[in-house]
């Protein structure tokens, strides 16, 4: 017996194919030849049988779609239905365009199909005169019977406005409430490697590492939620010539480091001291180079010194990762040292290396800048280690998707690395997705690179501690310290501080630079984590204040139909169910601000609903609950479930009380 989810998906896909095939047969049978043949009666009989089989298959598929445990991507489902109609209405087009999007103006319907105009252009190119409205009419005529469309209308030059069935939306909401927020199953489990954070040993994590860490973690959470096997990798800078001077300085300052662990408190100061000596003392410089050679030949005492220095850094990095709730596996440049030799050999054997003033370089097709694989002194470079890392991830990890989350300044470098890897035949971009998710820089409120007043780079730990301080000030300003227990107050402080820092980053398009402002991110109005955290806490308190427990809500989800008669109920129901579409879009472009925009839209749509539709009706004199509109309580519950899952993907921890 195989994986039931995979089998279930395969059965659904098989049924879809069969429906499309049967539908095409029916279309053929609808238009018999002008001169009736003796087989006409037989054809008619066959047609009736086909229709009967088709209806049974459709009913089965619709029942599975409406009663499945996972969320349905409505847009995808509409694309399947319109795909059948488009192919049937224009069989002469090889690859007809399929464009279905949510309708921006609800009065014109819920979704819109805009394929007719593009199809018209394609037909004109084939010398066929046709009007896009006629094509739109043909598409509508060829729409297979389905469970989700109430009606369609043609507007303007050939837009098809789509109105969803309320009963379909209501059933999907009930499924969500009964089964929880479940993503559509994957046809097969794929492995994803995400390379992010990547600080340098012996240097402080600074604000530049903040974006990579936050975006990388959230990207991993998205893939994990959707069912992928995710490997988070921290490609730390833990190798290279700088370790020579650090080890030489360690030997001088703590000569008994092999037996007694040296008390290096401030590694940043230790680094500066060793750098100063390296620049000023010729004898120290020579010893530093000797230490590099010894490190590369893995002398035990030198490896011990190297490990001590790395451990001090790891402890500092972990403080940041604990604050931001980051889980990551360290796999630094040192991990790839032996693999670099294999990379150089492979490029040499395939005749892809060129000599250039003692260096060995590689020119990849379509790239103007070469990669330096071996320096003139025989040493390796970042290019070599990045190629070795990519090769390891493709062949040893067997990754289907590899994502590098670094600043956009490294975009050209990765472009050349990926091109070289394709040239040597390591991967085919049609099969393996290798992508650089670049991001802009963090700016101060003066719109210049974010620095301290003295002009230094901002330490990440200082930034997080200031976030905690400001978050507590904000909570006390709102007198939350008077209603929350000390433990609840600390939880709210951490939730707001770190949630606001993450959300401020993720809610901006990662490609752009963004201005870091504590005042803006802690504002509880507008598209901020503070506003959304308050919104979720408020939604969850509705049931609590009406004395409705989880068991009652669960029972109601199974027995109560979610009514969508009021326009605000309808708007909220549809907004809740757009969640799988939003995640699919981010999966394609890795732009997480789309999820932030959606959560803000969901929160504001909920507010409109709550202001217009009574969930709990109370006696105005006594304040006692007179009536509970349970289907509306279920809409509150569904909204909270989606918001909580959205927060989870963004790495934000909401709290019960705020």
XYZ file of C-alpha atoms in Angstrom:
658
model
C 0.000 0.000 0.000
C 1.601 3.335 -1.084
C 1.302 6.792 0.434
C -2.487 7.513 0.549
C -1.994 11.218 -0.245
C 0.032 10.393 -3.372
C -2.467 7.734 -4.455
C -5.341 10.117 -3.812
C -3.668 12.865 -5.887
C -2.888 10.437 -8.721
C -6.529 9.302 -8.756
C -7.744 12.897 -8.927
C -5.335 13.677 -11.786
C -6.323 10.493 -13.637
C -10.001 11.407 -13.295
C -9.299 14.908 -14.603
C -7.543 13.482 -17.687
C -10.360 11.032 -18.296
C -12.949 13.811 -17.996
C -11.049 15.931 -20.506
C -10.775 12.995 -22.927
C -14.453 12.086 -22.597
C -15.454 15.718 -22.991
C -13.459 15.947 -26.236
C -15.214 12.767 -27.469
C -18.638 14.243 -26.705
C -17.742 17.426 -28.580
C -16.814 15.276 -31.589
C -20.054 13.343 -31.362
C -22.100 16.555 -31.127
C -21.143 17.436 -34.719
C -21.880 14.401 -36.896
C -21.272 14.509 -40.692
C -23.829 16.348 -42.906
C -24.809 13.082 -44.704
C -26.039 10.782 -41.943
C -24.239 7.459 -42.009
C -25.853 4.108 -41.139
C -23.916 4.263 -37.872
C -25.712 7.414 -36.696
C -27.946 5.556 -34.240
C -24.931 3.717 -32.876
C -23.088 7.024 -32.466
C -26.057 8.542 -30.635
C -26.200 5.571 -28.312
C -22.440 5.812 -27.695
C -22.863 9.562 -27.039
C -25.512 8.894 -24.376
C -23.263 6.296 -22.714
C -20.292 8.690 -22.752
C -22.378 11.476 -21.201
C -23.560 9.110 -18.482
C -19.974 7.996 -17.719
C -18.787 11.597 -17.801
C -21.435 12.723 -15.298
C -20.589 9.885 -12.893
C -16.874 10.757 -13.094
C -17.598 14.453 -12.551
C -19.821 13.798 -9.577
C -17.108 11.611 -8.059
C -14.449 14.283 -8.648
C -16.644 17.066 -7.256
C -17.449 15.045 -4.141
C -13.724 14.430 -3.588
C -12.903 18.138 -4.112
C -15.634 19.312 -1.735
C -14.978 16.743 0.978
C -11.177 16.477 0.834
C -9.188 17.166 4.005
C -6.873 19.700 2.340
C -7.646 23.244 1.186
C -8.655 23.680 -2.441
C -6.818 26.235 -4.541
C -9.909 27.818 -6.169
C -7.863 29.631 -8.799
C -6.152 26.378 -9.813
C -9.504 24.571 -9.926
C -10.949 27.328 -12.169
C -7.885 27.042 -14.405
C -8.542 23.306 -14.787
C -12.196 23.939 -15.747
C -11.381 26.824 -18.133
C -8.401 24.899 -19.540
C -10.809 22.176 -20.745
C -13.171 24.796 -22.245
C -10.388 26.776 -23.939
C -8.860 23.686 -25.550
C -12.274 22.499 -26.735
C -13.225 25.908 -28.168
C -9.964 26.437 -30.083
C -8.418 23.023 -30.879
C -6.374 24.669 -33.664
C -4.218 26.508 -31.098
C -1.301 24.425 -29.804
C -0.761 26.137 -26.483
C -3.664 28.516 -25.848
C -3.120 31.075 -23.044
C -4.880 30.400 -19.736
C -5.418 33.497 -17.583
C -7.717 33.311 -14.536
C -7.318 35.941 -11.793
C -9.365 37.216 -8.835
C -11.702 40.020 -9.960
C -10.597 43.405 -8.662
C -14.194 44.709 -8.628
C -16.563 42.355 -6.750
C -19.659 43.751 -8.511
C -18.370 42.117 -11.719
C -17.895 38.702 -10.128
C -15.365 36.805 -8.062
C -12.807 35.789 -10.708
C -12.119 36.721 -14.311
C -10.849 34.792 -17.318
C -8.947 37.055 -19.741
C -7.812 34.458 -22.279
C -10.140 35.409 -25.176
C -8.206 38.542 -26.229
C -4.826 36.755 -26.368
C -6.398 33.804 -28.234
C -7.882 36.260 -30.743
C -4.380 37.657 -31.446
C -3.000 34.123 -31.942
C -5.809 33.236 -34.369
C -5.281 36.499 -36.298
C -1.599 35.548 -36.669
C -2.842 32.324 -38.329
C -4.897 34.449 -40.758
C -8.273 33.764 -39.094
C -10.672 36.663 -38.547
C -12.455 36.329 -35.254
C -13.892 38.580 -32.540
C -12.689 38.067 -28.923
C -16.286 38.188 -27.634
C -17.132 35.272 -29.958
C -14.201 33.319 -28.506
C -15.408 34.154 -24.980
C -18.897 32.851 -25.892
C -17.357 29.648 -27.262
C -15.349 29.179 -24.047
C -18.507 29.554 -21.939
C -20.404 27.074 -24.167
C -17.586 24.553 -23.702
C -17.323 24.889 -19.925
C -17.690 21.399 -18.451
C -20.260 20.881 -15.736
C -18.538 21.775 -12.450
C -19.084 22.260 -8.764
C -17.788 25.809 -8.327
C -19.241 28.190 -10.965
C -22.683 29.736 -10.368
C -22.735 31.829 -13.552
C -20.511 33.564 -16.112
C -20.918 36.862 -18.001
C -18.987 38.411 -20.868
C -17.860 42.018 -20.334
C -16.066 44.573 -22.520
C -13.934 43.199 -25.366
C -14.105 39.600 -24.089
C -13.492 39.373 -20.344
C -15.352 36.473 -18.762
C -16.616 37.352 -15.278
C -16.991 34.317 -13.027
C -19.419 34.114 -10.083
C -18.728 31.316 -7.585
C -21.437 29.131 -6.043
C -22.068 30.090 -2.427
C -22.724 26.454 -1.498
C -19.262 25.501 -2.842
C -17.516 28.245 -0.835
C -19.536 27.299 2.274
C -18.477 23.619 1.957
C -14.799 24.572 1.597
C -15.025 26.728 4.729
C -16.590 23.807 6.637
C -13.738 21.530 5.463
C -11.197 24.080 6.666
C -12.877 24.289 10.092
C -13.134 20.502 10.489
C -9.686 19.541 9.126
C -7.599 22.615 9.919
C -5.389 24.541 7.516
C -4.058 21.726 5.302
C -2.125 22.481 2.092
C -2.965 20.658 -1.169
C -0.830 17.474 -1.356
C 2.355 17.399 -3.432
C 2.464 14.926 -6.353
C 5.900 13.842 -5.037
C 8.043 14.895 -2.069
C 10.860 17.167 -3.215
C 14.005 18.177 -1.358
C 14.762 21.872 -0.867
C 18.065 23.330 0.319
C 17.958 26.938 1.566
C 21.317 28.673 2.159
C 20.794 31.691 4.425
C 22.129 33.815 7.330
C 25.852 32.966 6.702
C 27.730 35.223 9.159
C 31.535 35.206 9.433
C 33.325 33.573 12.354
C 35.081 36.078 14.671
C 32.849 38.898 13.468
C 29.599 40.136 15.016
C 26.312 39.482 13.263
C 25.145 42.861 11.989
C 21.969 44.303 10.514
C 22.980 42.995 7.050
C 22.582 39.422 8.345
C 19.104 40.252 9.658
C 17.423 40.219 6.244
C 19.044 36.970 5.081
C 18.141 35.257 8.378
C 14.505 36.419 8.446
C 13.771 35.884 4.729
C 15.576 32.525 4.677
C 13.747 31.171 7.738
C 10.348 32.246 6.402
C 11.101 30.693 2.993
C 11.939 27.388 4.766
C 8.722 27.518 6.787
C 6.675 28.038 3.611
C 8.232 25.023 1.849
C 7.860 22.889 4.999
C 4.181 23.767 5.381
C 3.582 22.801 1.747
C 5.098 19.352 2.380
C 8.674 19.703 1.056
C 11.697 18.132 2.746
C 13.738 21.206 3.745
C 17.421 21.449 4.679
C 18.393 24.818 6.208
C 22.111 25.536 5.754
C 24.291 28.189 7.371
C 27.270 28.719 5.028
C 29.415 30.471 7.668
C 32.802 32.002 6.839
C 34.920 29.650 8.994
C 38.040 29.213 6.841
C 40.673 31.376 5.191
C 43.719 33.563 5.830
C 42.105 35.609 8.655
C 42.291 32.490 10.872
C 46.090 32.574 10.653
C 46.317 35.907 12.500
C 43.577 34.900 15.003
C 45.368 31.648 15.882
C 48.806 33.343 16.115
C 47.311 35.991 18.450
C 45.639 33.240 20.536
C 49.021 31.441 20.912
C 50.632 34.653 22.208
C 47.817 35.728 24.517
C 46.821 32.308 25.886
C 49.877 30.022 25.398
C 48.266 27.186 27.430
C 45.033 27.242 25.301
C 45.408 23.506 24.515
C 44.830 22.520 28.156
C 42.986 25.556 29.582
C 40.021 27.042 27.699
C 40.852 30.734 27.035
C 38.366 33.297 28.397
C 37.709 35.165 25.138
C 34.720 37.324 26.059
C 34.767 39.861 23.252
C 35.774 38.171 20.009
C 35.256 41.415 18.058
C 37.965 43.149 20.151
C 40.175 40.042 19.851
C 39.811 40.210 16.041
C 40.706 43.935 15.990
C 43.815 43.317 18.152
C 45.049 40.540 15.849
C 44.351 42.627 12.717
C 46.314 45.567 14.165
C 49.305 43.287 14.865
C 49.008 41.707 11.397
C 49.177 45.153 9.761
C 52.009 46.497 11.966
C 54.304 43.576 12.993
C 56.224 41.843 10.213
C 57.249 38.876 12.392
C 53.608 38.335 13.513
C 52.472 38.482 9.872
C 54.918 35.668 8.944
C 53.703 33.505 11.851
C 50.089 34.170 10.833
C 50.810 32.814 7.323
C 52.550 29.765 8.843
C 49.424 29.154 10.959
C 47.277 29.176 7.797
C 49.498 26.485 6.246
C 49.317 24.420 9.460
C 45.521 24.849 9.575
C 45.216 23.603 5.988
C 47.366 20.576 6.815
C 45.120 20.019 9.900
C 47.767 20.053 12.681
C 45.907 18.979 15.890
C 46.900 21.992 18.093
C 46.025 24.458 15.328
C 42.677 22.720 14.688
C 42.020 22.975 18.467
C 42.680 26.764 18.343
C 40.452 27.098 15.253
C 37.627 25.195 17.003
C 37.933 27.399 20.127
C 37.541 30.559 18.043
C 34.599 29.086 16.083
C 32.853 28.017 19.329
C 32.997 31.541 20.777
C 31.327 32.848 17.605
C 28.733 30.077 17.579
C 27.658 30.989 21.113
C 27.137 34.611 20.001
C 25.246 33.616 16.838
C 23.006 31.302 18.860
C 21.809 34.221 21.031
C 20.445 35.882 17.886
C 18.948 32.626 16.556
C 17.219 31.976 19.914
C 15.613 35.451 19.853
C 14.383 35.015 16.272
C 13.399 31.324 16.717
C 15.750 30.151 13.948
C 16.643 26.490 13.410
C 19.637 26.057 11.088
C 22.455 23.571 10.446
C 25.948 25.032 10.280
C 27.919 23.930 7.263
C 30.693 26.428 6.699
C 33.349 26.850 4.042
C 35.612 24.376 5.904
C 33.127 21.572 5.103
C 33.875 21.952 1.381
C 37.711 22.137 1.567
C 38.368 18.573 0.339
C 35.545 18.812 -2.219
C 37.159 21.864 -3.848
C 40.044 19.727 -5.121
C 37.499 17.470 -6.915
C 35.837 20.530 -8.479
C 39.164 21.790 -9.889
C 39.971 18.272 -11.218
C 36.597 17.956 -12.943
C 36.885 21.349 -14.683
C 40.468 20.465 -15.735
C 39.511 17.031 -17.087
C 36.704 18.550 -19.173
C 39.091 21.158 -20.606
C 37.115 24.094 -19.175
C 39.970 25.835 -17.278
C 42.018 28.654 -18.800
C 45.364 30.004 -17.524
C 45.440 33.751 -16.775
C 48.623 35.254 -15.252
C 49.114 32.172 -13.079
C 45.428 31.926 -12.111
C 43.062 29.216 -13.324
C 39.779 30.694 -14.515
C 36.501 29.504 -16.068
C 34.385 31.435 -18.550
C 30.726 30.315 -18.506
C 28.556 30.799 -21.622
C 26.827 34.179 -21.801
C 28.834 35.562 -18.860
C 31.380 38.362 -19.285
C 33.093 37.801 -15.909
C 35.144 34.620 -15.325
C 35.276 32.573 -12.125
C 38.703 32.286 -10.475
C 38.973 28.635 -9.478
C 42.647 28.633 -8.373
C 44.631 31.736 -7.348
C 48.198 32.310 -8.589
C 49.528 31.115 -5.175
C 47.612 27.830 -5.587
C 44.880 28.744 -3.073
C 41.132 28.467 -3.628
C 38.575 31.292 -3.677
C 34.908 31.969 -2.844
C 34.161 30.907 -6.436
C 35.724 27.483 -5.770
C 33.885 26.967 -2.458
C 30.532 28.094 -3.937
C 30.943 25.656 -6.842
C 31.879 22.863 -4.409
C 28.845 23.679 -2.233
C 26.492 23.666 -5.229
C 27.922 20.365 -6.476
C 27.546 18.786 -3.006
C 23.921 19.949 -2.770
C 23.046 18.559 -6.198
C 24.826 15.189 -6.015
C 25.074 14.344 -2.306
C 21.942 16.033 -0.937
C 20.045 15.239 -4.165
C 18.228 18.581 -3.906
C 15.421 19.383 -6.364
C 15.366 23.069 -5.356
C 18.340 25.129 -4.092
C 17.790 28.705 -2.906
C 20.491 31.195 -1.881
C 19.251 34.080 0.275
C 21.908 36.812 0.149
C 22.022 40.524 -0.697
C 21.401 41.524 -4.312
C 25.035 42.633 -4.634
C 25.966 38.947 -4.996
C 23.471 38.424 -7.834
C 26.067 38.557 -10.634
C 28.409 36.191 -8.768
C 25.675 33.553 -8.387
C 24.563 34.016 -11.998
C 28.102 33.076 -13.133
C 28.349 30.158 -10.647
C 24.991 28.742 -11.849
C 25.992 29.177 -15.513
C 29.307 27.324 -14.915
C 27.468 24.482 -13.118
C 25.078 24.119 -16.064
C 27.959 24.260 -18.564
C 29.775 21.361 -16.849
C 26.516 19.397 -16.802
C 25.771 19.297 -13.076
C 22.132 20.239 -13.494
C 19.426 21.067 -16.018
C 17.427 24.183 -15.010
C 14.292 22.508 -16.439
C 14.677 19.750 -13.824
C 16.473 21.349 -10.852
C 15.511 24.821 -9.653
C 18.583 26.781 -8.512
C 17.806 30.356 -7.590
C 19.285 33.422 -5.923
C 16.680 35.215 -3.772
C 18.439 38.571 -3.512
C 17.430 41.447 -1.249
C 18.120 45.169 -0.885
C 19.991 46.887 1.952
C 18.622 48.140 5.284
C 18.557 51.941 5.420
C 18.305 54.289 8.398
C 15.539 56.885 8.638
C 17.924 59.317 6.882
C 17.716 56.927 3.878
C 21.431 56.170 4.142
C 22.961 52.790 5.016
C 21.861 51.854 8.546
C 24.717 52.737 10.967
C 25.225 53.719 14.606
C 25.754 57.426 15.453
C 29.502 56.821 15.483
C 29.260 55.388 11.944
C 29.762 51.733 12.924
C 27.685 48.850 11.599
C 24.721 48.136 13.915
C 25.219 44.961 15.987
C 22.256 42.670 15.547
C 22.041 41.793 19.246
C 21.927 45.508 20.189
C 19.094 45.992 17.709
C 17.061 43.077 19.120
C 17.588 44.308 22.702
C 16.401 47.796 21.729
C 13.345 46.179 20.119
C 12.540 44.475 23.444
C 12.923 47.740 25.368
C 10.710 49.702 22.962
C 8.120 46.939 22.854
C 7.817 46.985 26.687
C 7.499 50.796 26.638
C 4.670 50.502 24.113
C 2.834 47.856 26.186
C 3.166 49.945 29.361
C 2.000 53.053 27.498
C -1.205 51.096 26.741
C -1.329 50.003 30.412
C -1.090 46.318 29.482
C 1.116 45.786 32.566
C -1.991 46.409 34.694
C -4.078 43.620 33.093
C -1.459 41.002 32.180
C 0.496 38.768 34.573
C 4.315 39.305 34.518
C 4.672 36.091 32.464
C 1.989 37.181 29.946
C 3.610 40.614 29.710
C 7.047 39.117 28.897
C 5.480 36.846 26.254
C 3.660 39.820 24.696
C 6.899 41.867 24.797
C 8.888 39.222 22.887
C 6.023 38.543 20.471
C 5.654 42.245 19.594
C 9.405 43.064 19.524
C 10.608 40.196 17.340
C 7.341 39.919 15.383
C 7.529 43.604 14.432
C 11.189 43.390 13.362
C 10.466 40.317 11.174
C 7.246 41.692 9.709
C 8.796 45.086 8.878
C 11.357 43.226 6.767
C 9.025 40.640 5.196
C 6.240 43.121 4.383
C 8.537 44.991 1.978
C 9.377 43.585 -1.436
C 12.723 41.894 -0.649
C 14.265 43.202 -3.903
C 13.989 46.807 -2.672
C 15.974 48.561 0.062
C 13.902 49.216 3.168
C 13.969 51.879 5.885
C 14.344 50.509 9.407
C 12.117 52.460 11.810
C 11.101 51.176 15.258
C 8.371 53.844 15.453
C 6.723 52.643 12.248
C 7.034 48.918 12.966
C 5.586 49.257 16.499
C 2.639 51.376 15.296
C -0.593 49.457 15.862
C -2.265 51.094 12.859
C -1.752 50.066 9.245
C 0.098 47.088 7.775
C 2.307 46.230 10.772
C 2.806 43.155 12.956
C 1.572 45.148 15.982
C -1.780 45.786 14.246
C -2.125 42.173 13.038
C -1.125 40.655 16.395
C -3.760 42.799 18.120
C -6.291 41.843 15.409
C -5.706 38.105 15.912
C -5.875 38.402 19.720
C -9.166 40.341 19.348
C -10.679 37.741 16.959
C -9.765 34.918 19.336
C -11.273 36.762 22.289
C -14.747 36.925 20.639
C -15.500 33.256 21.362
C -13.860 33.473 24.803
C -16.019 36.443 25.849
C -19.150 34.618 24.601
C -18.136 31.566 26.730
C -17.781 29.323 23.673
C -15.058 26.717 24.119
C -13.084 24.860 21.431
C -15.176 21.687 21.730
C -18.387 23.676 21.025
C -16.777 25.300 17.982
C -15.559 21.913 16.706
C -19.042 20.430 17.062
C -20.586 23.479 15.356
C -18.132 23.133 12.436
C -19.507 19.634 11.777
C -23.198 20.513 12.166
C -23.631 24.180 11.214
C -23.735 25.427 7.637
C -21.588 28.535 7.124
C -24.136 31.006 5.729
C -22.796 33.638 3.344
C -25.936 35.691 2.652
C -24.618 39.058 3.849
C -22.197 40.694 1.377
C -19.543 41.065 4.130
C -19.852 37.350 5.032
C -19.389 36.494 1.347
C -16.387 38.824 0.993
C -14.721 37.364 4.106
C -15.422 33.732 3.113
C -13.772 34.216 -0.298
C -10.816 36.079 1.226
C -10.154 33.224 3.704
C -10.111 30.680 0.855
C -7.557 32.621 -1.234
C -4.797 31.403 1.143
C -3.620 28.455 -1.053
C -3.451 30.768 -4.117
C -1.274 33.237 -2.203
C 1.124 30.480 -1.102
C 1.357 29.118 -4.659
C 2.318 32.573 -5.953
C 5.077 32.909 -3.314
C 6.317 29.434 -4.166
C 6.835 30.670 -7.734
C 8.463 34.068 -7.072
C 9.725 33.784 -3.428
C 8.292 37.240 -2.613
C 6.970 36.955 0.934
C 5.481 40.448 1.101
C 2.519 38.971 -0.822
C 1.637 36.946 2.304
C 1.903 40.076 4.506
C -0.357 42.033 2.130
C -2.864 39.148 2.169
C -2.906 38.924 6.008
C -3.487 42.681 6.229
C -6.317 42.402 3.672
C -7.815 39.489 5.645
C -7.673 41.479 8.909
C -9.322 44.563 7.358
C -11.953 42.399 5.598
C -12.688 40.772 8.961
C -13.126 44.218 10.582
C -15.669 45.165 7.861
C -17.532 41.895 8.531
C -17.448 42.310 12.320
C -18.705 45.909 12.120
C -21.632 44.901 9.868
C -22.612 41.436 11.159
C -23.430 40.637 14.780
C -21.633 37.488 15.927
C -22.872 37.763 19.501
C -26.052 39.731 20.348
C -26.272 41.125 23.867
C -28.988 42.751 25.948
C -28.236 46.489 25.920
C -29.294 46.965 29.563
C -27.795 43.891 31.238
C -25.010 43.058 28.776
C -26.074 39.407 28.893
C -25.653 37.273 25.766
C -29.065 36.925 24.106
C -28.136 35.202 20.857
C -25.058 33.631 19.284
C -24.951 33.493 15.476
C -22.863 30.336 15.297
C -22.098 30.435 11.556
C -20.512 33.864 12.110
C -18.512 32.526 15.044
C -17.244 29.882 12.611
C -16.159 32.621 10.178
C -14.228 34.219 13.089
C -12.612 30.846 13.810
C -11.652 30.267 10.138
C -10.125 33.769 9.925
C -8.077 33.153 13.095
C -6.874 29.752 11.791
C -5.581 31.281 8.520
C -3.983 34.259 10.288
C -2.241 31.944 12.777
C -0.863 29.766 9.957
C 0.252 32.888 8.057
C 2.068 34.110 11.180
C 3.674 30.699 11.592
C 5.078 30.874 8.034
C 6.401 34.384 8.732
C 8.001 33.114 11.971
C 5.820 35.333 14.199
C 4.541 33.971 17.534
C 1.108 35.372 18.459
C -0.035 35.342 22.100
C -3.417 34.586 23.676
C -3.548 37.869 25.598
C -2.033 41.188 24.653
